[in-house]
Amino acid sequence: MELNNDNILNVLLSPGTFLEEPESIDYISNLGNIGLEKLSYEPDNLKEENERLMQQKQELAFSNYKTFIQTAECSREIGKKFFETESNLDIVIAELPKLSETCSQLSVVGAEVDGNRKLNSLVLSKHSDLLRLLELPQLMDSWIKNRKFEEALELSSYVKWLGKKYGHIGIIQSIVSDFEASWEAMLYQLIAQLRYDLQLPECLEVVGYVRRMEVFSDAELRLKFLQTRDFWFQNLLSTIPKTDGYQYVLKVIELTRMHLFKIITQYRAIFSDEESVVPLKNCDVNETTIFYSWLNEKISQFISTLDDPEITKNISSLDSIMIESMNFGQSFSRVGADFRGLIACKFIRIIEQNFEYAIRKVNKKFELEMEKFVISKTSPKEKFKGNYELKPEQPPNCLALFYPLAIYTNGVLTAFNDLRECAPLSIADFVTNTIQESLKFCSKVILQFYKQEQAFDSAEKEKFSIFCGCFQILVNYLQECLHAIFPLDAIAHHLGIPVHQLQKEGLTFIDESVILDQLSHLMPEMKPVM
């Protein structure tokens, strides 16, 4: 019965024996082929072979002793290195998550760097375009400085479009911000131009630019235009010297008439009120009232000039001022603002104030002269006669006998002469009352003088009696002067009443009894005849 090699191996080898090398397997496989005789010598052969190999091994060990030592040392070093490597490997394994995270971050940064590199490359390729874009604010400032507002407006429109479309880009935001500052500077420069003397074409151009900037509503633009033009107008008026009230008012009238019409013409050429006529419920501001409110304020400002006492008291020729002012007021009827009615009452008040001021000075002068007056030094050449013929153009000669009366008469006549140049009929009663109060004051001063000089001798009493008689003549003379300035026929026609009614009502008539009542006992026996 034949056995295969595997079965023989299983029989010869004890369980658990494991042959790995192919030579061992081949040797054992060949044992079955050598025969019994050779097989009996096989142990000796193996022993000899073992001895021979041991001999060779010893020789090899002796001949390669250093090599073995080095090999052992290398093995030991390799063992150490492997131990260190194992330790480092543990560290590496522990750090691997961090390394992985860092690598991920590096990948992200690398992607950003790559994106920035591509962006920088794109920026470099678009360098000239970007440079022109960055120079836009500088170009805007240059055009504004050189007053090229048309180009500046077009450029600003382009930048606004850029801001709306690419406002999320930082550089565009910066450019838009710079343009806003330039925009304000341009608006300020345009508004500032309106504060100077401009002709109509220039005003149209400047306001056109401001309107295209769309900063103001139409009502606000109207108001801003009037404010700036008024600033220039007020500066013009402020240059007029006030040393001569007459010349000052004439110059104010001239400049106001000239330049207000100029501003009005410019306003009406720029703003069309017809286009803005809409129902009030559709607009917050009645734009027409802006202009007329401003015009009313300018008229009030001119009229207030006549309220300044430092100016009006120095006016030497009020009639010419009033004529110029009336013509000025009438000229404004072309724009629906005839203000002659407002001026008339102002001039009446000025005339009254000036006349009252002049009479107060005369009263004060008379009082001072009476304090220095010495009745004994007067020397009337004849007895008092009361039948003097009174003519307004020639004062009675008897008044020259007593210098206080003469000085008073001259002062009142001077006031009358100033009044005669411009004497409205409406102030006739005021003038009459003022003269009457002045004469009452003089009467009190005369009576006080008499009381202080009780020790009159007969000659002095006669002289004082003549003095009182002359004062009575003065009262009647001033009455004639009043009627010369304010004729009774003219007053009656003005009031629409007959002449006798004037006397009955006491209009323009001095009440002689009120003035002379306290001096009646001092009057001479013969009274003057009217």
Coordinates of C-alpha atoms in Angstrom, one line a residue, residues 12-522:
L12 CA 7.2 11.1 11.1
L13 CA 6.6 14.5 12.6
S14 CA 5.0 14.8 16.0
P15 CA 1.9 16.9 16.3
G16 CA 2.6 20.6 16.6
T17 CA 5.7 20.4 14.4
F18 CA 5.6 23.2 11.8
L19 CA 7.9 23.4 8.9
E20 CA 8.2 26.7 7.2
E21 CA 11.4 26.5 5.1
P22 CA 11.1 24.9 1.7
E23 CA 14.5 23.1 2.1
S24 CA 13.2 21.3 5.1
I25 CA 10.2 20.2 3.4
D26 CA 12.1 19.0 0.3
Y27 CA 14.7 17.1 2.5
I28 CA 12.0 15.3 4.3
S29 CA 10.2 14.5 1.1
N30 CA 13.4 13.0 -0.4
L31 CA 14.0 10.7 2.6
G32 CA 11.5 8.3 1.2
N33 CA 13.4 8.0 -2.0
I34 CA 17.0 7.2 -0.8
G35 CA 16.4 3.6 0.3
L36 CA 16.9 1.9 3.6
E37 CA 20.6 1.5 3.5
K38 CA 21.3 5.1 2.8
L39 CA 18.7 6.0 5.3
S40 CA 20.6 4.1 8.0
Y41 CA 23.7 6.3 7.3
E42 CA 21.7 9.4 7.3
P43 CA 22.0 10.2 11.0
D44 CA 25.8 10.0 10.7
N45 CA 25.7 12.2 7.7
L46 CA 23.6 14.7 9.5
K47 CA 25.9 14.6 12.5
E48 CA 28.9 15.2 10.3
E49 CA 27.1 17.9 8.4
N50 CA 26.1 19.5 11.8
E51 CA 29.7 19.4 13.0
R52 CA 30.9 20.8 9.7
L53 CA 28.4 23.6 9.9
M54 CA 29.3 24.2 13.6
Q55 CA 32.9 24.4 12.5
Q56 CA 32.0 26.9 9.8
K57 CA 29.9 28.8 12.2
Q58 CA 32.7 29.0 14.7
E59 CA 35.1 30.1 12.0
L60 CA 32.6 32.6 10.8
A61 CA 32.1 33.9 14.4
F62 CA 35.8 34.2 15.0
S63 CA 36.4 35.9 11.6
N64 CA 33.4 38.2 12.0
Y65 CA 33.5 38.9 15.7
K66 CA 33.5 42.7 15.3
T67 CA 30.7 42.4 12.8
F68 CA 28.6 40.6 15.3
I69 CA 29.4 43.1 18.0
Q70 CA 28.5 46.0 15.7
T71 CA 25.4 44.1 14.7
A72 CA 24.4 43.7 18.3
E73 CA 25.0 47.4 18.9
C74 CA 23.0 48.2 15.9
S75 CA 20.3 46.0 17.0
R76 CA 20.3 47.7 20.4
E77 CA 20.3 51.1 18.8
I78 CA 17.6 50.0 16.4
G79 CA 15.6 48.9 19.4
K80 CA 16.0 52.2 21.1
K81 CA 15.1 54.0 17.9
F82 CA 12.1 51.8 17.5
F83 CA 11.1 52.6 21.1
E84 CA 11.5 56.3 20.5
T85 CA 9.7 56.0 17.2
E86 CA 6.9 54.3 19.0
S87 CA 6.7 57.1 21.6
N88 CA 6.9 59.8 18.9
L89 CA 4.3 57.9 17.0
D90 CA 1.9 58.1 20.0
I91 CA 2.6 61.8 20.1
V92 CA 2.0 62.1 16.4
I93 CA -1.2 60.1 16.7
A94 CA -2.3 62.5 19.5
E95 CA -1.5 65.5 17.4
L96 CA -3.0 64.3 14.2
P97 CA -6.5 65.8 14.9
K98 CA -4.8 69.2 15.4
L99 CA -2.7 68.7 12.3
S100 CA -5.8 67.8 10.4
E101 CA -7.6 70.9 11.6
T102 CA -4.6 73.1 10.9
C103 CA -4.4 71.6 7.4
S104 CA -8.0 72.4 6.9
Q105 CA -7.4 76.0 8.0
L106 CA -4.3 76.1 5.8
S107 CA -6.5 74.9 2.9
V108 CA -9.0 77.7 3.6
V109 CA -6.2 80.3 3.9
G110 CA -4.6 78.9 0.8
A111 CA -7.9 79.3 -1.0
E112 CA -8.2 82.9 0.2
V113 CA -4.6 83.6 -0.8
D114 CA -5.3 82.1 -4.2
G115 CA -8.4 84.2 -4.4
N116 CA -6.5 87.3 -3.4
R117 CA -3.8 86.5 -5.9
K118 CA -6.4 86.2 -8.6
L119 CA -8.0 89.5 -7.4
N120 CA -4.6 91.2 -7.3
S121 CA -4.0 90.0 -10.8
L122 CA -7.4 91.3 -11.8
V123 CA -6.7 94.7 -10.1
L124 CA -3.3 94.8 -11.8
S125 CA -5.0 94.2 -15.2
K126 CA -7.6 96.9 -14.4
H127 CA -5.1 99.3 -12.9
S128 CA -5.7 102.2 -15.3
D129 CA -9.5 102.0 -14.9
L130 CA -9.2 101.9 -11.1
L131 CA -6.9 104.8 -11.1
R132 CA -9.4 106.9 -13.1
L133 CA -12.1 105.8 -10.6
L134 CA -10.1 106.8 -7.6
E135 CA -9.3 110.2 -9.1
L136 CA -13.0 111.0 -9.5
P137 CA -13.2 113.0 -6.2
Q138 CA -10.1 114.9 -7.1
L139 CA -11.6 115.6 -10.5
M140 CA -14.8 116.8 -8.9
D141 CA -13.0 119.2 -6.6
S142 CA -11.0 120.5 -9.6
W143 CA -14.2 121.2 -11.6
I144 CA -15.9 122.9 -8.6
K145 CA -12.8 125.1 -8.0
N146 CA -12.7 126.1 -11.7
R147 CA -16.5 126.7 -11.6
K148 CA -17.2 124.0 -14.2
F149 CA -20.5 123.1 -12.6
E150 CA -22.0 121.5 -15.6
E151 CA -19.3 118.8 -15.8
A152 CA -19.5 118.5 -12.0
L153 CA -23.2 117.7 -12.1
E154 CA -22.7 115.1 -14.8
L155 CA -19.9 113.5 -12.9
S156 CA -22.0 113.5 -9.7
S157 CA -24.9 111.8 -11.5
Y158 CA -22.5 109.1 -12.6
V159 CA -21.2 108.6 -9.1
K160 CA -24.7 108.4 -7.7
W161 CA -25.4 105.6 -10.2
L162 CA -22.3 103.8 -9.1
G163 CA -23.3 104.1 -5.5
K164 CA -26.8 102.7 -6.2
K165 CA -25.4 99.8 -8.2
Y166 CA -22.2 99.0 -6.4
G167 CA -22.7 100.6 -3.0
H168 CA -21.7 97.3 -1.2
I169 CA -18.1 97.8 -2.5
G170 CA -15.9 99.6 0.0
I171 CA -14.0 101.7 -2.5
I172 CA -17.3 102.8 -4.1
Q173 CA -18.6 103.8 -0.6
S174 CA -15.4 105.8 0.0
I175 CA -15.8 107.6 -3.4
V176 CA -19.5 108.3 -2.7
S177 CA -18.6 109.7 0.7
D178 CA -15.9 112.0 -0.8
F179 CA -18.4 113.1 -3.4
E180 CA -21.0 114.0 -0.7
A181 CA -18.4 116.4 0.9
S182 CA -17.6 117.9 -2.6
W183 CA -21.4 118.1 -3.2
E184 CA -21.8 120.2 -0.1
A185 CA -18.9 122.4 -1.1
M186 CA -20.4 122.9 -4.5
L187 CA -23.8 123.9 -3.1
Y188 CA -22.1 126.3 -0.7
Q189 CA -20.2 127.9 -3.5
L190 CA -23.3 128.3 -5.7
I191 CA -25.3 129.8 -2.8
A192 CA -22.3 132.1 -2.0
Q193 CA -22.4 133.5 -5.6
L194 CA -26.0 134.7 -5.0
R195 CA -24.7 136.9 -2.2
Y196 CA -23.0 139.1 -4.8
D197 CA -24.1 141.5 -7.5
L198 CA -25.3 139.2 -10.3
Q199 CA -27.0 140.0 -13.6
L200 CA -30.1 138.0 -14.7
P201 CA -28.2 135.5 -16.9
E202 CA -25.8 134.7 -14.1
C203 CA -28.7 134.2 -11.6
L204 CA -30.5 131.9 -14.0
E205 CA -27.4 129.8 -14.4
V206 CA -26.6 129.6 -10.7
V207 CA -30.2 128.8 -9.7
G208 CA -30.4 126.3 -12.5
Y209 CA -27.4 124.4 -11.1
V210 CA -28.8 124.5 -7.6
R211 CA -32.2 123.3 -8.8
R212 CA -30.5 120.3 -10.7
M213 CA -28.8 119.4 -7.4
E214 CA -32.2 118.6 -6.0
V215 CA -31.3 119.7 -2.5
F216 CA -34.2 122.1 -2.0
S217 CA -37.8 121.9 -2.8
D218 CA -39.2 124.6 -5.0
A219 CA -40.5 126.6 -2.0
E220 CA -37.1 126.2 -0.2
L221 CA -35.3 127.3 -3.3
R222 CA -37.4 130.4 -3.6
L223 CA -36.8 131.2 0.1
K224 CA -33.0 130.6 -0.2
F225 CA -32.8 132.7 -3.3
L226 CA -34.5 135.7 -1.6
Q227 CA -32.4 135.2 1.5
T228 CA -29.1 135.3 -0.4
R229 CA -30.1 138.2 -2.7
D230 CA -31.3 140.1 0.4
F231 CA -27.9 139.5 2.1
W232 CA -26.3 141.3 -0.8
F233 CA -28.9 144.0 -0.8
Q234 CA -28.4 144.6 3.0
N235 CA -24.7 144.8 2.6
L236 CA -25.2 147.4 -0.1
L237 CA -27.4 149.5 2.2
S238 CA -25.0 149.2 5.1
T239 CA -22.3 151.1 3.1
I240 CA -24.4 154.3 2.9
P241 CA -23.1 156.9 5.4
K242 CA -25.6 158.3 7.9
T243 CA -23.9 161.6 8.6
D244 CA -26.4 163.5 6.5
G245 CA -29.9 162.3 7.1
Y246 CA -31.2 163.9 3.9
Q247 CA -28.6 162.3 1.6
Y248 CA -28.9 159.0 3.5
V249 CA -32.6 158.7 2.9
L250 CA -32.3 159.7 -0.8
K251 CA -29.6 157.1 -1.3
V252 CA -31.7 154.5 0.5
I253 CA -34.6 155.3 -1.8
E254 CA -32.4 155.2 -4.9
L255 CA -30.7 151.9 -4.1
T256 CA -33.9 150.3 -2.8
R257 CA -35.9 151.2 -5.8
M258 CA -33.1 150.1 -8.2
H259 CA -32.0 146.9 -6.6
L260 CA -35.4 145.7 -5.3
F261 CA -36.7 145.9 -8.8
K262 CA -33.6 144.0 -10.0
I263 CA -34.2 141.2 -7.5
I264 CA -37.9 141.1 -8.3
T265 CA -37.1 140.8 -12.0
Q266 CA -34.7 138.0 -11.4
Y267 CA -37.1 136.2 -9.1
R268 CA -40.0 136.3 -11.6
A269 CA -37.7 135.2 -14.4
I270 CA -36.5 132.2 -12.4
F271 CA -39.7 131.2 -10.7
S272 CA -43.0 131.1 -12.5
D273 CA -45.9 131.5 -10.1
E274 CA -48.3 130.4 -12.8
E275 CA -46.8 126.9 -12.9
S276 CA -47.1 126.6 -9.1
V277 CA -50.8 127.5 -8.9
V278 CA -52.3 124.3 -7.5
P279 CA -55.1 123.7 -4.9
L280 CA -53.9 124.4 -1.4
K281 CA -54.7 120.9 -0.2
N282 CA -52.0 119.5 -2.6
C283 CA -49.2 121.7 -1.2
D284 CA -47.8 122.5 2.2
V285 CA -46.6 126.0 1.3
N286 CA -48.3 128.7 -0.8
E287 CA -45.2 129.6 -2.8
T288 CA -46.6 132.9 -4.0
T289 CA -46.9 134.2 -0.4
I290 CA -43.1 133.6 0.0
F291 CA -42.4 136.4 -2.5
Y292 CA -45.0 138.8 -1.2
S293 CA -44.0 138.2 2.4
W294 CA -40.4 139.0 1.6
L295 CA -41.4 142.1 -0.4
N296 CA -43.6 143.2 2.4
E297 CA -40.7 142.8 4.8
K298 CA -38.5 144.9 2.6
I299 CA -41.1 147.6 2.3
S300 CA -41.4 147.6 6.1
Q301 CA -37.7 147.8 6.4
F302 CA -37.6 150.9 4.2
I303 CA -40.4 152.5 6.1
S304 CA -38.6 151.8 9.4
T305 CA -35.8 154.0 8.1
L306 CA -38.1 156.9 8.6
D307 CA -38.6 155.8 12.2
D308 CA -35.0 156.4 13.2
P309 CA -34.9 159.7 15.1
E310 CA -31.2 160.0 14.5
I311 CA -31.9 160.2 10.8
T312 CA -35.1 162.0 10.5
K313 CA -34.0 164.9 12.8
N314 CA -31.2 165.7 10.4
I315 CA -33.4 165.8 7.3
S316 CA -33.2 169.4 6.1
S317 CA -35.6 169.2 3.2
L318 CA -38.5 166.9 4.0
D319 CA -40.6 167.8 1.0
S320 CA -38.2 166.4 -1.5
I321 CA -37.8 163.3 0.6
M322 CA -41.6 162.8 0.7
I323 CA -41.9 163.3 -3.1
E324 CA -39.2 160.8 -3.8
S325 CA -40.7 158.3 -1.3
M326 CA -44.2 158.7 -2.8
N327 CA -42.8 158.2 -6.3
F328 CA -41.0 155.1 -5.0
G329 CA -44.2 153.8 -3.4
Q330 CA -46.2 154.4 -6.6
S331 CA -43.5 152.6 -8.7
F332 CA -44.2 149.4 -6.7
S333 CA -47.7 149.4 -8.0
R334 CA -46.3 147.6 -11.0
V335 CA -45.7 144.6 -8.7
G336 CA -48.9 145.0 -6.8
A337 CA -47.3 146.6 -3.8
D338 CA -48.1 150.3 -3.8
F339 CA -47.2 151.5 -0.3
R340 CA -47.8 155.2 -0.5
G341 CA -50.5 154.9 2.1
L342 CA -48.0 153.5 4.6
I343 CA -45.5 156.3 3.9
A344 CA -48.0 159.1 4.3
C345 CA -48.7 158.4 7.9
K346 CA -45.0 158.0 8.6
F347 CA -44.2 161.5 7.1
I348 CA -47.1 163.0 9.0
R349 CA -45.7 161.6 12.2
I350 CA -42.2 162.9 11.3
I351 CA -43.5 166.3 10.4
E352 CA -45.4 166.5 13.7
Q353 CA -42.3 165.3 15.7
N354 CA -40.0 167.7 14.0
F355 CA -42.4 170.6 14.5
E356 CA -43.0 169.6 18.2
Y357 CA -39.3 169.3 18.7
A358 CA -38.7 172.8 17.3
I359 CA -41.4 174.3 19.4
R360 CA -40.0 172.7 22.6
K361 CA -36.7 174.2 21.8
V362 CA -38.4 177.6 21.4
N363 CA -40.2 177.2 24.7
K364 CA -36.9 176.3 26.5
K365 CA -35.2 179.3 24.9
F366 CA -38.0 181.7 25.9
E367 CA -37.9 180.4 29.5
L368 CA -34.1 180.9 29.6
E369 CA -34.4 184.4 28.2
M370 CA -37.1 185.4 30.6
E371 CA -34.8 184.3 33.5
K372 CA -32.3 186.9 32.2
F373 CA -34.9 189.5 31.2
V374 CA -34.8 192.8 33.1
I375 CA -37.9 194.9 32.5
S376 CA -36.3 198.1 33.6
K377 CA -33.7 198.0 30.8
T378 CA -36.4 198.1 28.1
S379 CA -37.4 201.5 26.8
P380 CA -40.7 201.6 24.7
K381 CA -40.7 204.9 22.8
E382 CA -44.4 205.3 22.9
K383 CA -47.5 204.1 24.5
F384 CA -49.0 200.8 23.6
K385 CA -51.3 200.7 20.6
G386 CA -53.5 197.7 20.0
N387 CA -54.5 198.4 16.4
Y388 CA -51.5 196.9 14.7
E389 CA -52.2 195.6 11.2
L390 CA -51.2 191.9 11.3
K391 CA -49.7 190.4 8.2
P392 CA -48.2 186.9 8.3
E393 CA -45.2 187.9 6.1
Q394 CA -44.2 190.8 8.5
P395 CA -44.1 190.4 12.3
P396 CA -45.4 193.4 14.3
N397 CA -42.7 195.9 15.1
C398 CA -43.7 196.1 18.8
L399 CA -42.4 192.5 19.4
A400 CA -38.9 193.9 18.8
L401 CA -39.2 196.0 21.9
F402 CA -38.9 193.0 24.2
Y403 CA -36.1 190.6 23.1
P404 CA -37.7 187.4 24.8
L405 CA -40.8 187.9 22.6
A406 CA -38.6 188.7 19.6
I407 CA -36.5 185.6 20.1
Y408 CA -39.7 183.5 20.6
T409 CA -41.3 184.9 17.5
N410 CA -38.2 184.2 15.4
G411 CA -38.1 180.6 16.7
V412 CA -41.8 179.9 15.9
L413 CA -41.5 181.6 12.5
T414 CA -38.5 179.4 11.7
A415 CA -40.5 176.3 12.7
F416 CA -43.4 177.6 10.5
N417 CA -41.0 178.2 7.5
D418 CA -39.7 174.6 7.8
L419 CA -43.3 173.3 8.1
R420 CA -44.5 175.4 5.2
E421 CA -42.4 173.5 2.7
C422 CA -44.3 170.3 3.5
A423 CA -47.5 171.0 5.4
P424 CA -50.2 168.3 5.0
L425 CA -53.7 169.6 5.8
S426 CA -54.2 166.6 8.2
I427 CA -51.8 168.1 10.7
A428 CA -53.4 171.5 10.9
D429 CA -55.2 170.8 14.1
F430 CA -52.0 169.3 15.6
V431 CA -50.0 172.3 14.8
T432 CA -52.7 174.6 16.2
N433 CA -52.8 172.7 19.4
T434 CA -49.0 172.7 19.7
I435 CA -48.8 176.4 19.2
Q436 CA -51.6 176.9 21.7
E437 CA -49.8 174.8 24.3
S438 CA -46.6 176.7 23.6
L439 CA -48.3 180.0 24.2
K440 CA -49.9 178.7 27.4
F441 CA -46.5 177.8 28.5
C442 CA -45.2 181.3 27.7
S443 CA -48.1 182.8 29.6
K444 CA -47.2 180.8 32.7
V445 CA -43.5 181.8 32.3
I446 CA -44.6 185.5 32.1
L447 CA -46.9 185.2 35.1
Q448 CA -44.1 183.5 37.1
F449 CA -41.7 186.3 36.1
Y450 CA -44.3 188.9 37.4
K451 CA -44.7 187.1 40.7
Q452 CA -40.9 187.0 41.2
E453 CA -40.7 190.7 40.5
Q454 CA -43.3 192.1 42.9
A455 CA -41.3 195.3 43.6
F456 CA -42.1 196.9 40.3
D457 CA -42.3 200.7 40.3
S458 CA -44.9 202.5 38.3
A459 CA -42.6 202.8 35.2
E460 CA -41.7 199.1 35.3
K461 CA -45.4 198.1 35.7
E462 CA -46.3 200.2 32.7
K463 CA -43.5 198.5 30.7
F464 CA -44.6 195.1 31.9
S465 CA -48.2 195.9 30.9
I466 CA -46.9 196.8 27.4
F467 CA -45.0 193.6 27.4
C468 CA -48.2 191.6 28.1
G469 CA -50.0 193.6 25.4
C470 CA -47.3 192.7 22.9
F471 CA -47.6 189.1 23.9
Q472 CA -51.4 189.3 23.1
I473 CA -50.4 190.7 19.7
L474 CA -48.1 187.8 19.3
V475 CA -50.9 185.4 19.9
N476 CA -53.0 187.0 17.2
Y477 CA -50.1 187.2 14.8
L478 CA -49.4 183.5 15.2
Q479 CA -53.1 182.9 14.4
E480 CA -52.7 184.7 11.1
C481 CA -49.6 182.7 10.4
L482 CA -51.5 179.4 11.0
H483 CA -54.1 180.5 8.5
A484 CA -51.5 181.5 6.0
I485 CA -50.0 178.0 6.2
F486 CA -53.3 176.2 6.4
P487 CA -55.9 178.3 4.5
L488 CA -59.4 178.1 5.9
D489 CA -60.9 177.4 2.4
A490 CA -58.5 174.5 1.9
I491 CA -59.2 173.1 5.3
A492 CA -63.0 173.4 4.9
H493 CA -62.8 171.8 1.4
H494 CA -60.7 169.0 2.8
L495 CA -63.1 168.3 5.6
G496 CA -66.2 169.0 3.5
I497 CA -67.6 171.6 5.9
P498 CA -68.2 175.4 5.6
V499 CA -65.6 177.9 6.9
H500 CA -67.8 179.2 9.7
Q501 CA -68.1 175.6 11.0
L502 CA -64.3 175.5 11.4
Q503 CA -64.4 178.5 13.7
K504 CA -67.3 177.1 15.5
E505 CA -65.5 173.8 16.1
G506 CA -62.3 175.6 16.9
L507 CA -60.3 173.8 14.1
T508 CA -57.1 175.7 13.3
F509 CA -58.2 178.5 15.7
I510 CA -56.2 179.4 18.8
D511 CA -58.3 179.8 21.9
E512 CA -57.0 183.2 23.1
S513 CA -59.0 183.2 26.3
V514 CA -57.2 180.0 27.5
I515 CA -53.8 181.6 27.0
L516 CA -54.5 185.2 28.2
D517 CA -56.9 184.5 31.0
Q518 CA -54.2 184.4 33.7
L519 CA -52.6 187.6 32.4
S520 CA -55.9 189.5 31.9
H521 CA -55.3 191.7 35.0
L522 CA -51.8 192.7 33.6

